[in-house]
Amino acid sequence: YLTKEILDILDEEGIKATFFVTSGGEYVKRAYNSGHTIALHTSSHKYSYVYSSEENYFNDLNTVSDSVYNSIGIRCKFIRFPGGSSNTISRNYNKGIMSRLVNAVTNKGYVYFDWSGDTNNSNKIYNNVINGLSHNKTNIVLMHDSANHRGTVNALRDIIRYGKDNGYLFKAITNDTPVVRHGVNN
């Protein structure tokens, strides 16, 4: 994972971010202690498991929640669904599960976020991000830190500098952050 390099860049640039994590551990502690927001993704990130039933989804979410709690001593309430709330792949495993899950997580006190820009689907990460930014909305840019996302790390500092030079503020998600959500498609 490239988390250490991402944290180093964020620290050097004085930027706070939100990390949607799949487990606790050393980098979660470092991110939390550096003032970043820790949020939950899922433990397994296996669509076939997490989207086969509400029970499986919450079992997986509870696993990552417990791991993070054991690392930093807090229960995180911000979450992101694998594939986002708009994913359609969940339909392959359980028709209508996303419609049920968005209500279930809200009823359990979670706040789910999607994103307004994504670095995952472009070899031209820098241009993809900056062309998607707008001063008229809350911008949440989805980035990944697994080994096959080296381009994210390579573009991160330039994206930050572009944002700073063009009047964008960088903030970690808090209770005051306007929620960014996709339409639910299943």
XYZ file of C-alpha atoms in Angstrom:
186
model
C 0.000 0.000 0.000
C 1.026 3.569 -0.664
C -0.531 5.023 2.489
C 2.784 6.117 4.025
C 3.707 8.141 0.940
C 0.245 9.720 0.805
C 0.440 10.653 4.490
C 3.916 12.116 3.973
C 2.662 14.329 1.114
C -0.415 15.435 3.052
C 1.743 16.302 6.079
C 4.268 18.213 3.959
C 1.481 20.177 2.264
C -0.462 20.813 5.493
C -3.575 19.089 4.156
C -6.132 17.093 6.138
C -8.028 14.310 4.385
C -10.464 11.512 5.123
C -9.390 7.886 4.952
C -12.119 5.301 4.300
C -10.328 2.259 5.655
C -10.619 -1.527 5.494
C -8.799 -2.137 8.791
C -7.095 -0.444 11.679
C -3.360 -0.529 12.186
C -0.236 1.598 12.123
C -1.246 3.936 9.294
C -4.734 4.455 10.679
C -3.152 5.495 13.989
C -0.756 7.817 12.194
C -3.526 9.366 10.078
C -5.796 9.842 13.085
C -3.013 11.296 15.238
C -2.148 13.691 12.380
C -5.687 15.096 12.384
C -7.157 13.226 9.436
C -10.678 11.819 9.632
C -10.953 8.042 9.776
C -14.042 6.573 8.154
C -15.121 3.032 7.386
C -15.240 1.196 4.069
C -15.600 -2.551 4.638
C -13.219 -5.187 5.857
C -13.307 -7.586 2.923
C -14.387 -5.284 0.055
C -15.808 -8.461 -1.543
C -18.958 -7.438 -3.357
C -20.232 -11.013 -3.521
C -20.129 -11.212 0.268
C -21.080 -7.722 1.452
C -23.941 -7.349 -1.007
C -25.404 -10.843 -0.622
C -27.368 -9.819 2.496
C -27.793 -6.977 4.953
C -26.472 -9.281 7.673
C -23.246 -9.911 5.732
C -22.828 -6.201 5.010
C -23.088 -5.286 8.694
C -20.875 -8.210 9.768
C -18.189 -6.890 7.424
C -18.721 -3.279 8.515
C -18.555 -4.314 12.178
C -15.259 -6.118 11.524
C -13.599 -2.974 10.183
C -15.263 -0.868 12.876
C -13.851 -3.105 15.619
C -10.388 -3.079 14.024
C -10.361 0.721 13.860
C -11.698 0.977 17.409
C -8.879 -1.278 18.609
C -6.364 1.018 16.877
C -7.629 4.486 17.800
C -10.335 3.998 20.422
C -13.222 5.626 18.563
C -16.304 4.354 16.746
C -16.389 5.911 13.305
C -19.770 6.933 11.883
C -18.776 8.029 8.372
C -18.832 5.225 5.794
C -18.462 4.605 2.075
C -20.013 1.631 0.338
C -17.769 -0.487 -1.908
C -18.542 0.785 -5.391
C -20.537 3.667 -3.900
C -24.237 3.839 -3.160
C -24.898 3.995 -6.908
C -23.243 0.676 -7.717
C -25.219 -1.735 -9.864
C -23.019 -4.777 -9.319
C -24.836 -5.370 -6.009
C -27.892 -6.293 -8.105
C -26.020 -9.455 -9.144
C -26.064 -10.640 -5.530
C -29.269 -9.240 -4.052
C -31.884 -7.197 -5.883
C -32.702 -3.961 -4.045
C -30.009 -4.354 -1.386
C -28.583 -0.858 -1.846
C -31.991 0.732 -1.333
C -32.329 -1.221 1.905
C -28.736 -0.602 3.042
C -28.811 3.195 2.643
C -31.814 3.249 4.974
C -30.357 0.677 7.374
C -27.015 2.467 7.814
C -28.793 5.775 8.367
C -31.079 4.164 10.963
C -27.971 2.863 12.757
C -26.475 6.358 12.940
C -23.975 6.138 10.078
C -23.535 8.854 7.459
C -22.539 7.576 4.046
C -20.574 9.542 1.486
C -19.940 8.997 -2.188
C -17.638 11.146 -4.318
C -17.741 13.857 -6.954
C -14.433 12.974 -8.635
C -12.471 9.766 -8.973
C -8.825 9.066 -9.789
C -9.409 5.372 -10.380
C -10.721 5.492 -13.937
C -8.129 7.572 -15.705
C -4.511 7.294 -16.673
C -4.488 11.101 -16.666
C -5.256 11.462 -12.969
C -4.221 15.093 -12.569
C -6.397 16.325 -15.446
C -9.261 14.065 -14.439
C -9.328 15.581 -10.938
C -8.806 19.253 -11.740
C -11.323 19.192 -14.609
C -13.937 17.805 -12.216
C -13.500 20.465 -9.536
C -16.027 23.229 -9.030
C -16.188 26.176 -6.646
C -19.991 25.740 -6.653
C -20.105 22.415 -4.822
C -18.423 20.273 -2.212
C -15.740 18.294 -4.026
C -14.931 14.856 -2.678
C -12.200 13.194 -4.708
C -11.903 9.436 -4.394
C -8.311 8.191 -4.395
C -6.894 4.757 -3.712
C -3.693 3.758 -1.958
C -3.207 0.156 -3.064
C -0.041 -0.753 -4.937
C -1.722 -0.652 -8.355
C -2.615 3.028 -7.853
C 0.910 4.491 -8.041
C -0.453 7.224 -10.335
C -2.487 8.641 -7.464
C 0.625 9.245 -5.394
C 2.466 10.645 -8.410
C -0.318 13.191 -9.086
C -1.276 14.054 -5.492
C 1.145 16.908 -4.817
C 0.347 18.574 -8.163
C -3.397 18.257 -7.471
C -2.919 19.852 -4.045
C -0.853 22.695 -5.488
C -3.427 23.309 -8.220
C -6.153 23.436 -5.576
C -4.215 25.847 -3.376
C -3.337 28.086 -6.341
C -6.984 28.207 -7.432
C -8.667 28.992 -4.147
C -9.849 25.530 -3.088
C -9.870 24.581 0.589
C -8.881 21.097 1.676
C -10.754 19.694 4.646
C -11.335 16.339 6.220
C -14.957 15.246 6.469
C -16.682 16.360 9.669
C -20.256 16.472 10.905
C -20.546 19.837 9.121
C -19.472 18.574 5.696
C -22.284 18.658 3.115
C -23.021 15.070 2.162
C -22.109 14.052 -1.374
C -24.174 11.130 -2.615
C -24.952 9.378 -5.843
C -28.391 8.147 -6.809
C -29.129 4.625 -5.642
C -29.539 2.264 -8.609
C -30.373 -0.993 -6.860
